[in-house]
mmCIF file of C-alpha atoms and ligand atoms in Angstrom:
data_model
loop_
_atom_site.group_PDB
_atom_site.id
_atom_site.type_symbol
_atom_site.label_atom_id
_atom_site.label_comp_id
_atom_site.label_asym_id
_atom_site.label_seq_id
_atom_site.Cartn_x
_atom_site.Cartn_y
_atom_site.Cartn_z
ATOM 1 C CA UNK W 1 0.920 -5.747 24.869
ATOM 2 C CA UNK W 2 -0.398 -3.330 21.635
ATOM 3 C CA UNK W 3 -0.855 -5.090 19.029
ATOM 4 C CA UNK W 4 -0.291 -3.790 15.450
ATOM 5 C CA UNK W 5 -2.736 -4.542 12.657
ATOM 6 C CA UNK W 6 -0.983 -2.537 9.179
ATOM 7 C CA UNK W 7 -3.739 -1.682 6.882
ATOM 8 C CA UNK W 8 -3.086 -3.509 2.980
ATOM 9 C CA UNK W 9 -5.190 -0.211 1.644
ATOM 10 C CA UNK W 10 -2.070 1.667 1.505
ATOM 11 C CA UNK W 11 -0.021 -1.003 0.029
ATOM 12 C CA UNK W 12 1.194 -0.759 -3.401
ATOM 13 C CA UNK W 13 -1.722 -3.192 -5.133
ATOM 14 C CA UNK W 14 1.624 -4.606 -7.547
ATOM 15 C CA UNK W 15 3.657 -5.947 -4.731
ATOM 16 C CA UNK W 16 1.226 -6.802 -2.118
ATOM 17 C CA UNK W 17 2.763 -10.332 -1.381
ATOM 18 C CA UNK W 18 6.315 -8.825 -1.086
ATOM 19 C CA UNK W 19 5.046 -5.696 1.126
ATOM 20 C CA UNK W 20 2.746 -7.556 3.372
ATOM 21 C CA UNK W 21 5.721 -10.166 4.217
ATOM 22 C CA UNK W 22 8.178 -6.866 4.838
ATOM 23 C CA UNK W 23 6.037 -5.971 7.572
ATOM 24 C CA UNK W 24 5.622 -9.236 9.018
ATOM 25 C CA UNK W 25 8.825 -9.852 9.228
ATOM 26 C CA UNK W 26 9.075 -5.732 10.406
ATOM 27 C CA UNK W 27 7.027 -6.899 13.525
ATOM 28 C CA UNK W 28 3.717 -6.137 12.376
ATOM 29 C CA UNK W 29 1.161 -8.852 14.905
ATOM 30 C CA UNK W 30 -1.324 -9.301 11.582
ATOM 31 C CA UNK W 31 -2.572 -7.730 8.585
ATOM 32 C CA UNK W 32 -5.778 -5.295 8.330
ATOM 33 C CA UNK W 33 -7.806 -6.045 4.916
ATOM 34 C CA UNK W 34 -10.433 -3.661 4.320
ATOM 35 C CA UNK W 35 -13.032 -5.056 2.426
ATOM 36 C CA UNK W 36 -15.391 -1.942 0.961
ATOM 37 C CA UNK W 37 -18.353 -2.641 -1.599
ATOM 38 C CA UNK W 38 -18.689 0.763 -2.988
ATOM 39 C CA UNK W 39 -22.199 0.608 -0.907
ATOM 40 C CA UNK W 40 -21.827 0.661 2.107
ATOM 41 C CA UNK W 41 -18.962 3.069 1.824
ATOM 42 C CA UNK W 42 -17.989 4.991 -1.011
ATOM 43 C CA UNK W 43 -15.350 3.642 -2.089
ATOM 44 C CA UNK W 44 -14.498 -0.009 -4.313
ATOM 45 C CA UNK W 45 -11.434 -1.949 -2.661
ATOM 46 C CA UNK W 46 -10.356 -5.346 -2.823
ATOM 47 C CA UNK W 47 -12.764 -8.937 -2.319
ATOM 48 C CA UNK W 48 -12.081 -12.548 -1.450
ATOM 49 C CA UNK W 49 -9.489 -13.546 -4.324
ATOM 50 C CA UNK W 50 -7.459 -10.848 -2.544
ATOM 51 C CA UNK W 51 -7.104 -12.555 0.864
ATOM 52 C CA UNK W 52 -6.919 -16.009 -1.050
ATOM 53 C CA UNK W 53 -3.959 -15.594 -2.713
ATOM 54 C CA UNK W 54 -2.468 -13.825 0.548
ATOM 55 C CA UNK W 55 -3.290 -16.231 2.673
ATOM 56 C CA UNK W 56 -1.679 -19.195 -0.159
ATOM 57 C CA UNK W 57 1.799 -16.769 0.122
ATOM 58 C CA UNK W 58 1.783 -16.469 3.917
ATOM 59 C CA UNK W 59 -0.542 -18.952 5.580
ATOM 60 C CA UNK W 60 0.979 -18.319 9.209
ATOM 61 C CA UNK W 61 0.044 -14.651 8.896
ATOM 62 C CA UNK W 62 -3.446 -13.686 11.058
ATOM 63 C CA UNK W 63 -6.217 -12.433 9.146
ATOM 64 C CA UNK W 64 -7.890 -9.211 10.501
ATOM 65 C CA UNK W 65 -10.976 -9.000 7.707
ATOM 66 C CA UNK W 66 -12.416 -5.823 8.079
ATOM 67 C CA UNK W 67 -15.926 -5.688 6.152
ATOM 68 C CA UNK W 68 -16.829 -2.143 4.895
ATOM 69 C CA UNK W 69 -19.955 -4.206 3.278
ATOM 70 C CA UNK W 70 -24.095 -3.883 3.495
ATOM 71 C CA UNK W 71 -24.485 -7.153 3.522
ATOM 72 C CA UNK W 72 -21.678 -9.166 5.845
ATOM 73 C CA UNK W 73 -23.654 -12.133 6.457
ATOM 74 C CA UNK W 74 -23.458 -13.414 2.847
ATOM 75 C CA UNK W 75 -19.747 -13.230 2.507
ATOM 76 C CA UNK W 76 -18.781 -14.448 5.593
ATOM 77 C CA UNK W 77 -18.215 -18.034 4.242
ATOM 78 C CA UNK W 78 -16.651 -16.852 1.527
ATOM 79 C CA UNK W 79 -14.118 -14.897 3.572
ATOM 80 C CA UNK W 80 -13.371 -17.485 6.125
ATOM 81 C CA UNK W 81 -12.634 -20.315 3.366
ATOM 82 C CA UNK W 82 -10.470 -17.423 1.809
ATOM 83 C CA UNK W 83 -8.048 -17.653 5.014
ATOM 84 C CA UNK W 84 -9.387 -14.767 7.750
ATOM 85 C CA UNK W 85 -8.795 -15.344 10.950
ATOM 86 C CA UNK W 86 -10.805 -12.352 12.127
ATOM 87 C CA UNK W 87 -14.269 -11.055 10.960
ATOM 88 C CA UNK W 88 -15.752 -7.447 11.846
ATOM 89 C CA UNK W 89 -18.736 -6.061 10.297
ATOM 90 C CA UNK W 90 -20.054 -2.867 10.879
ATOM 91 C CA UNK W 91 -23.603 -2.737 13.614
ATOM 92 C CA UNK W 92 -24.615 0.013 11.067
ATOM 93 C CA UNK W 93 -24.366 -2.967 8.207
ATOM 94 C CA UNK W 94 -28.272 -4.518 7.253
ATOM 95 C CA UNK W 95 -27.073 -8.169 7.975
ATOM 96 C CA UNK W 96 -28.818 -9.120 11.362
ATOM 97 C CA UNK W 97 -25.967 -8.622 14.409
ATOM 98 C CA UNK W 98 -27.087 -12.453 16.222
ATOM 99 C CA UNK W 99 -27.280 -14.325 13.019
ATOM 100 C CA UNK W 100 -23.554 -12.431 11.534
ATOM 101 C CA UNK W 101 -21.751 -13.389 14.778
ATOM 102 C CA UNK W 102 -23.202 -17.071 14.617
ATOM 103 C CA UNK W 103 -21.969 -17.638 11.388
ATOM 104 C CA UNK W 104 -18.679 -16.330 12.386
ATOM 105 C CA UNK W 105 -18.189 -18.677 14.767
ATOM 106 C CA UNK W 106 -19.684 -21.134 12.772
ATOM 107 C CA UNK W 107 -17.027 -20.745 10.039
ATOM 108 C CA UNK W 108 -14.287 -20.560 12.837
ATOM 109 C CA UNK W 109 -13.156 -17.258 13.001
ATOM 110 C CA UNK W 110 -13.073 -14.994 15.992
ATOM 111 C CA UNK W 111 -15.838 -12.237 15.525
ATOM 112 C CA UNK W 112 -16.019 -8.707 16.395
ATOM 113 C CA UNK W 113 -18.323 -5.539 15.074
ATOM 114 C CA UNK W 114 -17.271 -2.340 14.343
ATOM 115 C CA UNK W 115 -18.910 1.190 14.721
ATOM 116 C CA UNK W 116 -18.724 4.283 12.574
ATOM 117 C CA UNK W 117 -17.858 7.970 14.168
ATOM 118 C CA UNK W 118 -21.622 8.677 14.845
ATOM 119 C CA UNK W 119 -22.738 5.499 16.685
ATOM 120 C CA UNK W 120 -22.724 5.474 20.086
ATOM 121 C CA UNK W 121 -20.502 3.126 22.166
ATOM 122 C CA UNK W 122 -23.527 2.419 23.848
ATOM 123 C CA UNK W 123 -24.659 0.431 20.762
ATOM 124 C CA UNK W 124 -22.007 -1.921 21.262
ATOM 125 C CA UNK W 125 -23.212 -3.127 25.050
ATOM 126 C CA UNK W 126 -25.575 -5.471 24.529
ATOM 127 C CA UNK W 127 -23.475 -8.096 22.567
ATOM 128 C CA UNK W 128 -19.985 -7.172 24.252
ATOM 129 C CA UNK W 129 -19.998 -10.408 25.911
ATOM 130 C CA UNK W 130 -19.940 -12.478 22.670
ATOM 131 C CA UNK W 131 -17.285 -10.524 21.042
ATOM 132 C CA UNK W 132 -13.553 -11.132 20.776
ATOM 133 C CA UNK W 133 -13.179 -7.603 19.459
ATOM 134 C CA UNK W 134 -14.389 -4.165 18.930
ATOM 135 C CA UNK W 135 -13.206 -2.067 16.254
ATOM 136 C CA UNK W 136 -14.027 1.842 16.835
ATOM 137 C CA UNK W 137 -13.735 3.752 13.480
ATOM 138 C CA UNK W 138 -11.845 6.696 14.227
ATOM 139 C CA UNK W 139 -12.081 8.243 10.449
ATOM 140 C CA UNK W 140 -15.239 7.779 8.308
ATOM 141 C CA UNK W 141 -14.691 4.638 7.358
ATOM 142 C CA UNK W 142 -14.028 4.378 3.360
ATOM 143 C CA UNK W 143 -10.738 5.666 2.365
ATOM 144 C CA UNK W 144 -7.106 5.190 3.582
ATOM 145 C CA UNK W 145 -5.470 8.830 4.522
ATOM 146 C CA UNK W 146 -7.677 10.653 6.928
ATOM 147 C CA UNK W 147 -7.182 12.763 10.156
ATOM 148 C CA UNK W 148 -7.816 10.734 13.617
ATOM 149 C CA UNK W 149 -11.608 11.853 15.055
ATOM 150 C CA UNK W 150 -10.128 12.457 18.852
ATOM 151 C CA UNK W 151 -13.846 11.158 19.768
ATOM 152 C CA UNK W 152 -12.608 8.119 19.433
ATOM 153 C CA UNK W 153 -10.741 7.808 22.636
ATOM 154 C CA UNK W 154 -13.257 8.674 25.112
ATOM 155 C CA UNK W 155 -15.350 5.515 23.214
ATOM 156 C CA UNK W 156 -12.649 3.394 23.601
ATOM 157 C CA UNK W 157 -12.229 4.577 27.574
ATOM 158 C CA UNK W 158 -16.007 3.848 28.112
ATOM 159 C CA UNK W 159 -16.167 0.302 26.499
ATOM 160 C CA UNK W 160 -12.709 -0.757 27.939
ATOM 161 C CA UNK W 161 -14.804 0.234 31.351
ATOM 162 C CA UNK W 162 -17.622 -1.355 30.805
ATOM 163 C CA UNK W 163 -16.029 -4.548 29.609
ATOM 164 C CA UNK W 164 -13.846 -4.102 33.141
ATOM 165 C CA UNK W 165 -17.066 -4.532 34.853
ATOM 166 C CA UNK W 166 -18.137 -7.631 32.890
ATOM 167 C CA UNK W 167 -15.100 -8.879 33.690
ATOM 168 C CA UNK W 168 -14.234 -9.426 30.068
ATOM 169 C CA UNK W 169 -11.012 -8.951 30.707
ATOM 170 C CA UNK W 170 -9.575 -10.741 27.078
ATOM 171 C CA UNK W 171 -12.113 -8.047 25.045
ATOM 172 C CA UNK W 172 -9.648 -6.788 22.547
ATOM 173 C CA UNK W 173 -10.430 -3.030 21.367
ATOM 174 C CA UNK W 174 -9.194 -2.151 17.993
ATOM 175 C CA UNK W 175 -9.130 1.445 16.547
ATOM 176 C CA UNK W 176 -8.631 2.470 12.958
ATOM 177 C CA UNK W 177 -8.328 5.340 10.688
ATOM 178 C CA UNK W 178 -5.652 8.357 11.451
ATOM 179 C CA UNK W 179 -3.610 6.359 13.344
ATOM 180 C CA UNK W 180 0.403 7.884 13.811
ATOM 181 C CA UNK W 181 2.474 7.915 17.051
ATOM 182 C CA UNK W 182 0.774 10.757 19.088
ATOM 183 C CA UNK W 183 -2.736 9.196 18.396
ATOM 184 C CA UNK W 184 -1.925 5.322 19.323
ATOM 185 C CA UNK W 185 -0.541 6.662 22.579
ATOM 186 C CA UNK W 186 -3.711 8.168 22.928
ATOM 187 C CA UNK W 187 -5.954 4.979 22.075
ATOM 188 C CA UNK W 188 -3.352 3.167 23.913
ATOM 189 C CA UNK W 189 -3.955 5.216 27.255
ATOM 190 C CA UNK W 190 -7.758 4.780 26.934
ATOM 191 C CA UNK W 191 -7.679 1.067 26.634
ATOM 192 C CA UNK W 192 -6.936 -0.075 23.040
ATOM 193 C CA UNK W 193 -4.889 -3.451 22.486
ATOM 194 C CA UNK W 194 -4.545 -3.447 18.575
ATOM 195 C CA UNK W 195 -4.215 -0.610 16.739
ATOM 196 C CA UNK W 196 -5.122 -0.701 12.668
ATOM 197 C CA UNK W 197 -2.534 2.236 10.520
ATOM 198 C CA UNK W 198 -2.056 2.197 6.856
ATOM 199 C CA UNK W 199 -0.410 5.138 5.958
ATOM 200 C CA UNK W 200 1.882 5.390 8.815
ATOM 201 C CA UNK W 201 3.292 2.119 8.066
ATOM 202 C CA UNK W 202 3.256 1.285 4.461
ATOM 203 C CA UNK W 203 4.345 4.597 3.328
ATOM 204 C CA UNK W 204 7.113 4.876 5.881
ATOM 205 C CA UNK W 205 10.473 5.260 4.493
ATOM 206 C CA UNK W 206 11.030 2.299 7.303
ATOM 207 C CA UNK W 207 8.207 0.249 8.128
ATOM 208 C CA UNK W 208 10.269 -1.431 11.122
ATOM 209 C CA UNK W 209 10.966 1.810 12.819
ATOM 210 C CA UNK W 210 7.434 3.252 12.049
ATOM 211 C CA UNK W 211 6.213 0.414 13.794
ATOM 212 C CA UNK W 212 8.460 0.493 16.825
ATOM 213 C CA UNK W 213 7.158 4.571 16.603
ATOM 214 C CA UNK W 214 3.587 3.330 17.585
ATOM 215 C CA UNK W 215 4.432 0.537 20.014
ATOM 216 C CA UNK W 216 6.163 4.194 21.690
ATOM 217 C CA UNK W 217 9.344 2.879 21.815
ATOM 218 C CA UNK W 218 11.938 5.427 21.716
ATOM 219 C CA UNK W 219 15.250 5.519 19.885
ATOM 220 C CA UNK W 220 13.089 3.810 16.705
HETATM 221 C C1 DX5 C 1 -10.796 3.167 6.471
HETATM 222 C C2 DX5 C 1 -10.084 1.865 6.732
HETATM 223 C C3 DX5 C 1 -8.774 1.997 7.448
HETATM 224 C C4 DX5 C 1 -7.742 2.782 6.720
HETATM 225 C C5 DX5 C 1 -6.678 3.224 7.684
HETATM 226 O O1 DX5 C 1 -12.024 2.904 5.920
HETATM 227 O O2 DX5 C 1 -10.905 1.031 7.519
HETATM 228 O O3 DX5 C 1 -8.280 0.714 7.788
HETATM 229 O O4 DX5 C 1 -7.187 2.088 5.666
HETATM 230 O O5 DX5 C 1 -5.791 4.004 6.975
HETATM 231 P P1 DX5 C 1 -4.876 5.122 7.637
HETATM 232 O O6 DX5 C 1 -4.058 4.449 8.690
HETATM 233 O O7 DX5 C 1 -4.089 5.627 6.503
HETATM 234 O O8 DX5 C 1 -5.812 6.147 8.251
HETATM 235 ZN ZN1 ZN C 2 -10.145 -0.921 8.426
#
C-alpha cells in the first residue's frame, strides 16, 4: 500500500498546526519535515523547536525527519527527543554512515539515508540491510517547487531489485521532490512505497482529493 509522506515546506509557516492536522485527517500516512542548514543545501528551513511543538499538537502523528544537514550525527538526539519517528540523512552528509545509523537506533527511531540526483544507487548497497528506508532525491534537494528528475525511477527499480534479492522484503523506498500524479505512478511502478509531495498537496485547492490523485484513485 503507497504511503503518503506531505512535505511541511510548502505549508503556510502561520498555521502549521492547523494545516498539518487537515491533512492527517485528509489521509495523509505521516508528515515530511525537511530539515536544511543553509550548508549542506542552500537554503535555511526549519530546526528542532519546529517538530517539538508539532509533535506536543499531534503526538499520534509519525515523524518522517528528513535532514538536509552536514553534520546529522550531532542532531540526531536532539531530533528524536523532539518527537521523530523517522531519521534520514543524506550518504553525501560528513557524519560517518555506521556511527549515524547507530545512534538512530540508539535514540529509537527507524533509520534510513538518502541520496542526491548524482549518487549512484550503487552507493546505497552496502548498508541496505540495516535500513528501514531509502529516500531517493528526485529534485536537488534544497527547495520545495521543482520538476521530478525521471532518473529517479530507474534508481528506485534497481534498489527495489536488489533489496528483492536480499530478501528485504519490508525495505521501504521513499522518493521526494517533483512529485504530482503522473510521477508517483511512475515511482510507484518501479517499486516505491512512500512517496514525499509538498506542493501537490499543501497548495491543492483540496488536499483530500490531491491525495487520493497520487494514491491513483480515480473519481478524486
Ligand atoms: C527538497 C525537499 C522536498 C520538497 C518536496 O529539498 O526535500 O521534500 O519539499 O517539495 P515538492 O513536492 O514541492 O517538490
Ligand atoms: Zn524532503
Amino acid at each position: 500500500m503507497l504511503k503518503l509522506s506531505p512535505s511541511i515546506l510548502a505549508a503556510d509557516f502561520a498555521r502549521l498546526g492547523q494545516q498539518c492536522e487537515m491533512v492527517l485527517q485528509a489521509g495523509a500516512d505521516m508528515l515530511h519535515i525537511d530539515v536544511m542548514d543553509g550548508h549542506f543545501v542552500p537554503n535555511i528551513s526549519l530546526g528542532v523547536p519546529v517538530l517539538e511543538s508539532l509533535h506536543k499538537a499531534l503526538p499520534d502523528a509519525f515523524y518522517d525527519v528528513h535532514l538536509m544537514i552536514s553534520d546529522p550525527l550531532a542532531y540526531v538526539e536532539p531530533f528524536a527527543r523532539a518527537g521523530a519517528s523517522l531519521i534520514t540523512f543524506h550518504l553525501e552528509s560528513d557524519s560517518p554512515v555506521a556511527e549515524t545509523l547507530a545512534a538512530i537506533r540508539q535514540a529509537g527511531c527507524q533509520a534510513a539515508v538518502s541520496i542526491k540526483p548524482a549518487t549512484p544507487p550503487e552507493a546505497v548497497l552496502p548498508w541496505l540491510d540495516q535500513l528501514d528506508m531509502v529516500l531517493v532525491m528526485s529534485v536537488e534537494p534544497g527547495f520545495g517547487g521543482q520538476a521530478f528528475m525521471p532518473e529517479a525511477v530507474d534508481k528506485v527499480r534497481f534498489l527495489r531489485t536488489e533489496a528483492e534479492k536480499r530478501g528485504l522484503h519490508q525495505l521501504m523506498i521513499q522518493v521526494d521532490g517533483g512529485i504530482n500524479p503522473e510521477t508517483a505512478a511512475l515511482c510507484a511502478q518501479a517499486g516505491a512505497d512512500v512517496l514525499v509531495a509538498g506542493s501537490a498537496v499543501f497548495r491543492a485547492a483540496d488536499p483530500a482529493a490531491a491525495l487520493r490523485l497520487l494514491r491513483g484513485q480515480e473519481g478524486a
